[in-house]
Tab-separated table of C-alpha atoms and ligand atoms in Angstrom:
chain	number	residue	atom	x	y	z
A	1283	UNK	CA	-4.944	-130.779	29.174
A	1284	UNK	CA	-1.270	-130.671	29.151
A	1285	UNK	CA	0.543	-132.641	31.183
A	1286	UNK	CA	4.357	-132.741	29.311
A	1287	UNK	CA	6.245	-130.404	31.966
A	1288	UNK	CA	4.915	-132.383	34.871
A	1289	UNK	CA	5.771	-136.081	33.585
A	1290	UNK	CA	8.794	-135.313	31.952
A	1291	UNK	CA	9.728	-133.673	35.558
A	1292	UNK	CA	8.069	-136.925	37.253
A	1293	UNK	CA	10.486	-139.802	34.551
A	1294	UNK	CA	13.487	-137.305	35.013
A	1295	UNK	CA	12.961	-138.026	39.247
A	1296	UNK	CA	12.386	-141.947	38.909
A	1297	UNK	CA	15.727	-142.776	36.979
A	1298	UNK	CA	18.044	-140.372	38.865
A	1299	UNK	CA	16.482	-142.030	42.235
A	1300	UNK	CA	17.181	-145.331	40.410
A	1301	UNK	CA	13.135	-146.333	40.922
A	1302	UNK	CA	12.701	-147.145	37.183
A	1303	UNK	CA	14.208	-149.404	34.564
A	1304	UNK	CA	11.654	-147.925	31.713
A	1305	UNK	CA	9.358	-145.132	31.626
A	1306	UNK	CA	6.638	-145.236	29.184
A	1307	UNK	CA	5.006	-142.476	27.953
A	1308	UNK	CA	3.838	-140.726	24.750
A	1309	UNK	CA	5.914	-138.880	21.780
A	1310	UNK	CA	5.536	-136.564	19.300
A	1311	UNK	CA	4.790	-138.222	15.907
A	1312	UNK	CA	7.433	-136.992	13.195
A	1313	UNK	CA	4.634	-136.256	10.314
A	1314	UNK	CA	1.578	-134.864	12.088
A	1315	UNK	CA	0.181	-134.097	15.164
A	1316	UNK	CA	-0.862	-137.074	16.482
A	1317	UNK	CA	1.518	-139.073	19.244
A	1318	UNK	CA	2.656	-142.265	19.666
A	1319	UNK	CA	4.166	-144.483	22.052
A	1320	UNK	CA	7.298	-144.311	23.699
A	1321	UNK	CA	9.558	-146.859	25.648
A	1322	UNK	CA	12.533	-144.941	27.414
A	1323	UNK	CA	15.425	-146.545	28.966
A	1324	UNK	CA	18.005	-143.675	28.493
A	1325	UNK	CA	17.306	-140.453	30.277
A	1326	UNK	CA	18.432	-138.474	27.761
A	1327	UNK	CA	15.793	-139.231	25.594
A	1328	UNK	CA	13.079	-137.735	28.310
A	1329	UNK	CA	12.683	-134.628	26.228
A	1330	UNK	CA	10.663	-136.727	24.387
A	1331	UNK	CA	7.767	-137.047	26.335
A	1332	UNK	CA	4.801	-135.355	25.816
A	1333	UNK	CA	1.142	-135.378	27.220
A	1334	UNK	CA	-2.463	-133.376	26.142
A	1335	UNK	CA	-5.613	-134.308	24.500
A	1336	UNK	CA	-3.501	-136.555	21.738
A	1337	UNK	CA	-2.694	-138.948	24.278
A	1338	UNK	CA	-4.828	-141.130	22.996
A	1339	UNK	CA	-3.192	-144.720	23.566
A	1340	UNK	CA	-3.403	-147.098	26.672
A	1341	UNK	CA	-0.090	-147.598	27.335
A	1342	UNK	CA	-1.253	-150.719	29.474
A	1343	UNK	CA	-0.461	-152.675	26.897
A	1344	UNK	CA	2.896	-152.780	26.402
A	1345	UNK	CA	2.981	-154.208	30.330
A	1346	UNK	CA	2.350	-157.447	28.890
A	1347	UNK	CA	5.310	-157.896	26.067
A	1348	UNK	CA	8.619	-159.743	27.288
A	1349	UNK	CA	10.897	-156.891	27.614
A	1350	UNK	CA	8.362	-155.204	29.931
A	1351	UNK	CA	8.098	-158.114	31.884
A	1352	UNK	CA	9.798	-158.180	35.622
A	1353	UNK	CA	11.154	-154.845	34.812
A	1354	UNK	CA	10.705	-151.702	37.187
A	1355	UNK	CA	8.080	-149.531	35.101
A	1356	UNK	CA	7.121	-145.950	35.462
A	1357	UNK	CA	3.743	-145.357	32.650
A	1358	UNK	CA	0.963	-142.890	32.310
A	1359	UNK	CA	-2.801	-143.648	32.675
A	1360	UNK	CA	-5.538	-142.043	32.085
A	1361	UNK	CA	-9.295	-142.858	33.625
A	1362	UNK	CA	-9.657	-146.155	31.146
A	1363	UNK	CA	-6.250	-146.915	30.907
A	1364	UNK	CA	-5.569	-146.873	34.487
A	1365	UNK	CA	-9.057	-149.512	34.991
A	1366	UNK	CA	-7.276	-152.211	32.333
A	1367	UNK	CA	-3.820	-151.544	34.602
A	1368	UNK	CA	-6.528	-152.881	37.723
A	1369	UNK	CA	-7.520	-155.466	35.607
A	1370	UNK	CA	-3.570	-156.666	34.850
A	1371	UNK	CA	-2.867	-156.627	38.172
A	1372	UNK	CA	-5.857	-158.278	39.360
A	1373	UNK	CA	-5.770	-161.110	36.934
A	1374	UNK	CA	-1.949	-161.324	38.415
A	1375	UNK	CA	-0.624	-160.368	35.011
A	1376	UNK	CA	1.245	-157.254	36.837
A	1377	UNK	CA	3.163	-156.574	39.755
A	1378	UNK	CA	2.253	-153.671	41.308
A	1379	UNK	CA	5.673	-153.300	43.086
A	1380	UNK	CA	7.124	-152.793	40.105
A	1381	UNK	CA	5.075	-149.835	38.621
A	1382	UNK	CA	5.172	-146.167	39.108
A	1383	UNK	CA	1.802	-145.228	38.024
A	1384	UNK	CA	0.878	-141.117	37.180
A	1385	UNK	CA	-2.093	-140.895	36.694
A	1386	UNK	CA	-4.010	-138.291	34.677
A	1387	UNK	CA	-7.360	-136.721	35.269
A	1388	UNK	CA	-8.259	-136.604	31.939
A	1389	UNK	CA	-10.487	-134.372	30.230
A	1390	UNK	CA	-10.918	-136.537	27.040
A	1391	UNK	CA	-8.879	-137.138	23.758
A	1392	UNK	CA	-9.672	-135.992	20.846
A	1393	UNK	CA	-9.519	-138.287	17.486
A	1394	UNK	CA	-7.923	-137.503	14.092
A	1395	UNK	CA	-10.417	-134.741	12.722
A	1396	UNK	CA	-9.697	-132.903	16.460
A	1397	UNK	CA	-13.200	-134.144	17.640
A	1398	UNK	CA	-13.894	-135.223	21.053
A	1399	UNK	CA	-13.165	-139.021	20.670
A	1400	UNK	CA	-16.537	-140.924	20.732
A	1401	UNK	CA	-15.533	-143.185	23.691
A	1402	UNK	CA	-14.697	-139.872	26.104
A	1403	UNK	CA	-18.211	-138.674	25.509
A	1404	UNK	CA	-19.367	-141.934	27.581
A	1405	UNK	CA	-16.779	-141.882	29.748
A	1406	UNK	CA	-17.991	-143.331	33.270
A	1407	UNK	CA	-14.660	-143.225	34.989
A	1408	UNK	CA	-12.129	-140.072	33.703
A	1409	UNK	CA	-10.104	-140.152	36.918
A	1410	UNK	CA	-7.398	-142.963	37.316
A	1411	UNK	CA	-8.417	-145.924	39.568
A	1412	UNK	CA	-4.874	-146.757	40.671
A	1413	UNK	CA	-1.630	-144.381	40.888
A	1414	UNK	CA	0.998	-143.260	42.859
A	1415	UNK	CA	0.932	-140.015	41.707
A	1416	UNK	CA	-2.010	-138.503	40.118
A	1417	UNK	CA	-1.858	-134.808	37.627
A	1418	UNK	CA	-5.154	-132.602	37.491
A	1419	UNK	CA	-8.034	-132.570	39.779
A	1420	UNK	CA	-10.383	-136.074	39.657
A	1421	UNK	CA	-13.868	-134.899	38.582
A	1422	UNK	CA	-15.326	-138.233	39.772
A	1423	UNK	CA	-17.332	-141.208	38.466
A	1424	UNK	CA	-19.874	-140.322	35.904
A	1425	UNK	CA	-23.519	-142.269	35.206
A	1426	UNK	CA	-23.328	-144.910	32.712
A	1427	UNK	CA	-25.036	-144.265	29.649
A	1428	UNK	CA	-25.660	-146.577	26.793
A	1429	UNK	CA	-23.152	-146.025	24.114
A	1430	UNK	CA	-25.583	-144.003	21.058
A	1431	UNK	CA	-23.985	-146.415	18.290
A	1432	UNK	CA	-25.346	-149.296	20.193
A	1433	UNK	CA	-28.616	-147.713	20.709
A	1434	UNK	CA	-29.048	-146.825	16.590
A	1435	UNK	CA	-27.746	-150.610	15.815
A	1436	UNK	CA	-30.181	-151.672	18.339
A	1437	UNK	CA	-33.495	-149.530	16.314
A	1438	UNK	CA	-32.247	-151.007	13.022
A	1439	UNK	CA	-34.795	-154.585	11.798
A	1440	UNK	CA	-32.704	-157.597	12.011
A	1441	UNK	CA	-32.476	-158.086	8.435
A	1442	UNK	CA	-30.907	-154.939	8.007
A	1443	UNK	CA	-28.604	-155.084	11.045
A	1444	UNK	CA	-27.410	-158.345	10.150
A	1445	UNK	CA	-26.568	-156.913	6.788
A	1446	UNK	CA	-24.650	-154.589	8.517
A	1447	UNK	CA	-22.550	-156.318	10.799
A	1448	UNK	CA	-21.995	-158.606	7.572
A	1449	UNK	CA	-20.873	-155.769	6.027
A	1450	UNK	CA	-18.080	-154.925	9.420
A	1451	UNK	CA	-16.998	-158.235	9.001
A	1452	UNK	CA	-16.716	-158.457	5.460
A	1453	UNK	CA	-13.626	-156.063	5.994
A	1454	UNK	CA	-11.780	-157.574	8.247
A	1455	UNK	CA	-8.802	-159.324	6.925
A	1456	UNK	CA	-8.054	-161.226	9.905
A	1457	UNK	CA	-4.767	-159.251	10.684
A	1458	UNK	CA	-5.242	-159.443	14.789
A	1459	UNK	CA	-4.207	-156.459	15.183
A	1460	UNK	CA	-7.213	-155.452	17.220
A	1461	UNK	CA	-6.269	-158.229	19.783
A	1462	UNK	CA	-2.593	-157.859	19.757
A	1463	UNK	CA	-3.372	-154.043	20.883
A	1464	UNK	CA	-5.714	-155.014	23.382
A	1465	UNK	CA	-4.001	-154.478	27.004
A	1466	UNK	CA	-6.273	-157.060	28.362
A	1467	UNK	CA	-5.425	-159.689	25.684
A	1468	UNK	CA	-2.003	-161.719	26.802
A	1469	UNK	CA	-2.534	-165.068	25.955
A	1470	UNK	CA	0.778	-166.279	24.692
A	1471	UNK	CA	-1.625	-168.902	22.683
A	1472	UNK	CA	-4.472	-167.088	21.580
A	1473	UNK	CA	-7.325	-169.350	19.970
A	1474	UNK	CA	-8.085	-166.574	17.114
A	1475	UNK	CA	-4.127	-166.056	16.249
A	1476	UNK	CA	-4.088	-167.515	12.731
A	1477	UNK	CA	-0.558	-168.733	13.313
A	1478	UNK	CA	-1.392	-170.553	16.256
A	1479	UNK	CA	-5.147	-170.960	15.909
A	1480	UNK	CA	-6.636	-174.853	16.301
A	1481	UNK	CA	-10.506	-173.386	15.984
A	1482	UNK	CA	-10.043	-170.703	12.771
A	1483	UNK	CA	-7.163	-172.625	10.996
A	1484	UNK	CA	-6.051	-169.063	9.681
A	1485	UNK	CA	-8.846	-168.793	6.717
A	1486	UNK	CA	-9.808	-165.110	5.706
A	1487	UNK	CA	-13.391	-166.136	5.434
A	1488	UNK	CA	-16.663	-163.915	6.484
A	1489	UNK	CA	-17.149	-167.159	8.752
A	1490	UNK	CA	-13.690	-166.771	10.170
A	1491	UNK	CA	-13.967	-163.053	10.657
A	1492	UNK	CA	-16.962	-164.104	12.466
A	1493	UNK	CA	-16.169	-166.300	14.412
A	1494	UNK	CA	-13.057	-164.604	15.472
A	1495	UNK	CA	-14.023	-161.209	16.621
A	1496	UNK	CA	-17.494	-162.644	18.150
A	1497	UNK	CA	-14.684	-165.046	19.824
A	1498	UNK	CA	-12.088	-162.193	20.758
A	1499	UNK	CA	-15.139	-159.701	22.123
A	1500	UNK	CA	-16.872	-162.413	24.415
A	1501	UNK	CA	-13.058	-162.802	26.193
A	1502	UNK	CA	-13.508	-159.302	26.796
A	1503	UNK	CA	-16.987	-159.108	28.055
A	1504	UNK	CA	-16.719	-157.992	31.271
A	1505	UNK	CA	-12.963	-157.045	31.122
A	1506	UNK	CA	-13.300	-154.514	27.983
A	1507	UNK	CA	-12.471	-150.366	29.482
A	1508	UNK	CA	-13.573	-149.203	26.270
A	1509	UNK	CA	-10.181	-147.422	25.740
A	1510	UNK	CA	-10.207	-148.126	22.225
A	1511	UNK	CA	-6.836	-149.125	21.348
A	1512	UNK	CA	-8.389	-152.034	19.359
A	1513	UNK	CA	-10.127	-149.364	16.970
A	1514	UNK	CA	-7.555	-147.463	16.844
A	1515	UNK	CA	-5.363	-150.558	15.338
A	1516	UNK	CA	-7.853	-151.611	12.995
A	1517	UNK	CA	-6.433	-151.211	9.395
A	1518	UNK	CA	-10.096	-151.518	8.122
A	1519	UNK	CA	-11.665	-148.863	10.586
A	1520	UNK	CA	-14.098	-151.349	12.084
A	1521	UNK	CA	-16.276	-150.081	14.583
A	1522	UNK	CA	-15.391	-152.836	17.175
A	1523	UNK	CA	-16.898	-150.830	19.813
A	1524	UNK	CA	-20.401	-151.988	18.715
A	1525	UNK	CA	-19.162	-155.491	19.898
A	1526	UNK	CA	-17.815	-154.399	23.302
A	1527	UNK	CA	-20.454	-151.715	24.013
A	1528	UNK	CA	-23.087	-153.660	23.423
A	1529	UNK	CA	-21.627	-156.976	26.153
A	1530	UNK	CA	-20.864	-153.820	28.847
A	1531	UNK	CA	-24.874	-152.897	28.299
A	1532	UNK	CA	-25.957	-156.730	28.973
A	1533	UNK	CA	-23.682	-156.953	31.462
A	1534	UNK	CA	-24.308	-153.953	32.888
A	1535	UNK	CA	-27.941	-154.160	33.307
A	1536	UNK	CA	-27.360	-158.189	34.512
A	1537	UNK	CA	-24.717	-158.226	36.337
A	1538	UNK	CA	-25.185	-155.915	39.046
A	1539	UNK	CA	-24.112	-152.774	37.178
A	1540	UNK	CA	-20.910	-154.079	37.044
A	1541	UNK	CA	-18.010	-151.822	35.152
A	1542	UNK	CA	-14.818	-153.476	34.214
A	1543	UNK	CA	-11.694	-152.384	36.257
A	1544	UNK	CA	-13.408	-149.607	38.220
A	1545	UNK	CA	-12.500	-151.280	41.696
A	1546	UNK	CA	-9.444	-153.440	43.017
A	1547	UNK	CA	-9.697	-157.098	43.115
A	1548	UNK	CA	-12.599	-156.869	41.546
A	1549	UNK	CA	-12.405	-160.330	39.627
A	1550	UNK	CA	-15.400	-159.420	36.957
A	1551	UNK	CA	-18.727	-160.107	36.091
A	1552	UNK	CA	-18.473	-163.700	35.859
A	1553	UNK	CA	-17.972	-163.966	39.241
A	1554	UNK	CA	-21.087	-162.456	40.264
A	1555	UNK	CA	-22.888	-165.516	39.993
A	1556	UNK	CA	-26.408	-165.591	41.646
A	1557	UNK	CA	-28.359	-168.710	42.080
A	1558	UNK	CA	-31.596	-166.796	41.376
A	1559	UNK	CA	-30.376	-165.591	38.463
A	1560	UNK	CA	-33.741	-165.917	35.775
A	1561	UNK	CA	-30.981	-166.695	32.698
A	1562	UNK	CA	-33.556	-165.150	30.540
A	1563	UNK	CA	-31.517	-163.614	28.552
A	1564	UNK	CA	-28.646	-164.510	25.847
A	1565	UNK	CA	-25.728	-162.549	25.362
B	1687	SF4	S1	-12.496	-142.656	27.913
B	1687	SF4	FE1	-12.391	-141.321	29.698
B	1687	SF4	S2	-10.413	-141.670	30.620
B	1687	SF4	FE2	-10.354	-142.565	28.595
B	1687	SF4	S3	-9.481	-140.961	27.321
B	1687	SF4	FE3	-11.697	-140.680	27.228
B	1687	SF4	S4	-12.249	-139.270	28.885
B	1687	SF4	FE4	-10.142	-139.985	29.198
B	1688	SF4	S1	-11.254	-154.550	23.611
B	1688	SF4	FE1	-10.520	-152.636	22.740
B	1688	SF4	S2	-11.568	-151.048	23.904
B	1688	SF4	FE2	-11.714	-152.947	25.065
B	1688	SF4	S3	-9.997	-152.915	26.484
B	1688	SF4	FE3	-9.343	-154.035	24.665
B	1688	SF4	S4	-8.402	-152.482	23.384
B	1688	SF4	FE4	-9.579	-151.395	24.922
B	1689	SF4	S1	-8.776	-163.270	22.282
B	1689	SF4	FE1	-9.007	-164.554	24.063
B	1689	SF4	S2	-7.439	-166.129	23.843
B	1689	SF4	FE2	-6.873	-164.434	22.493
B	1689	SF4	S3	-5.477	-163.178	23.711
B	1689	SF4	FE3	-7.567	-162.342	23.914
B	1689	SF4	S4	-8.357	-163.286	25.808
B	1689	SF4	FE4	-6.583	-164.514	25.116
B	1690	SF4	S1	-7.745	-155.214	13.475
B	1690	SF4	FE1	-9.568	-154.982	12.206
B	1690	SF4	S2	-9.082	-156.029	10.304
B	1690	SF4	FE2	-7.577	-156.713	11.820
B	1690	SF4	S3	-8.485	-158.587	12.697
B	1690	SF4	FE3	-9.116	-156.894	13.989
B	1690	SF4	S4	-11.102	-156.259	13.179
B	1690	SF4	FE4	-10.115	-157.504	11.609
């Protein structure tokens, strides 16, 4: 999957037709393979841009910071990515008249070691959801499967799962990184920010930790695309996915099979509310 030639072609295009204040895309990293992020208001600097299987961020997220904001933006998705752009514009966070969207019909990332990443192997949706141009030919919507870190936490006695997931949250030191890289998380006041926080009051406590992520992943339930670009923040290598995976399974199998950001408008699983519902189960 490689994808520079075409976008670089594509953000060359946009600012000499004057469509585009910013294109954002991905970059070489200067000490090892791996790319990074890259905001480009100067199209000299278009060179830059790369795209293949390292392309692993969802550059979704930087639609939500200030100098983003009512700007004319040309960005890449992928599959995931381009379901949390659905989700931006559906929760009004986005205008869609001011995007360019190319979108890339991806055939999976691959993580640090060069491995598949874990989240591409359940991948329900690798085509993009929402473009104006799309690269590569869409391979359509796959069956949902149950993510197999969920299912082993899942076999595991309570005692000892609880011990693990005391264990996850033992090591996080409450840095918030995993939220602030979270597309779908733009609250200007978030209630798990320790600076701003009137429910955590900033302590680095197993409670806190607790309380915070539990917190952060049930304001994703529903919402989460299972990009990973919380993960991939994580200074402690939490496995946050276990979190997320396992409210897309609930809500998946209660909610009508319904898959964040996989259709327009869609405004979520909370809003599939059924007055028969047996509420026999707790998320
Ligand atoms: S989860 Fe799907 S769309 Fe996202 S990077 Fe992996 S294969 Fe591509
Ligand atoms: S919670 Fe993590 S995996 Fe889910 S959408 Fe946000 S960054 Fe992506
Ligand atoms: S954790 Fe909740 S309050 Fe904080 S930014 Fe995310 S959605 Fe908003
Ligand atoms: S990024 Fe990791 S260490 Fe930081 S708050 Fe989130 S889970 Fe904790």
């Amino acid at each position: 999957m490689n994808y520079t030639k075409q976008i670089q072609d594509i953000a060359s295009k946009l600012f000499t037709e004057g469509k585009i204040d910013i294109f954002i895309g991905y970059q070489q990293n200067s000490f090892d393979d791996n790319q990074v992020p890259v905001l480009i208001t100067d199209p000299a600097e278009i060179p830059k841009l790369v795209f293949s299987d390292k392309s692993v961020f969802n550059l979704t997220n930087y639609l939500k910071f200030e100098h983003t904001k009512n700007k004319r933006v040309g960005l890449v998705v992928k599959g995931c990515d381009s379901r949390s752009l659905n989700l931006l514009l559906t929760e009004k966070q986005v205008k869609r008249e001011n995007l360019y969207v190319i979108g890339v019909c991806c055939e999976g990332v691959t993580d640090d070691n060069g491995a598949k990443a874990k989240n591409c192997e359940v991948c329900v949706m690798p085509d993009p959801v929402v473009y104006d141009e799309i690269l590569g030919n869409p391979s359509g919507k796959k069956p949902y499967r149950v993510d197999p870190d969920v299912a082993e936490v899942a076999k595991m006695p309570l005692v000892e799962r609880a011990d693990y997931f005391e264990e996850i949250f033992q090591n996080c030191i409450r840095c918030n990184a995993c939220r602030h890289s979270c597309p779908l998380c733009y609250c200007s006041k978030c209630c798990i920010d320790q600076e701003t926080s009137t429910l955590y009051n900033g302590s680095n406590t197993v409670s806190s930790a607790v309380h915070a992520l539990l917190t952060w992943s049930m304001h994703l339930a529903g919402r989460c695309v299972d990009c990973r670009n919380c993960e991939k923040a994580c200074p402690s290598h939490l496995p946050l996915h276990l979190l997320h995976k396992q409210n897309e399974k609930v809500i998946f199998e209660n909610f009508q099979e319904h898959l964040s950001g996989m259709i327009a408008d869609d405004r979520g699983a909370f809003y599939k509310y059924n007055q028969k519902d047996p509420d026999d189960f707790i998320m």
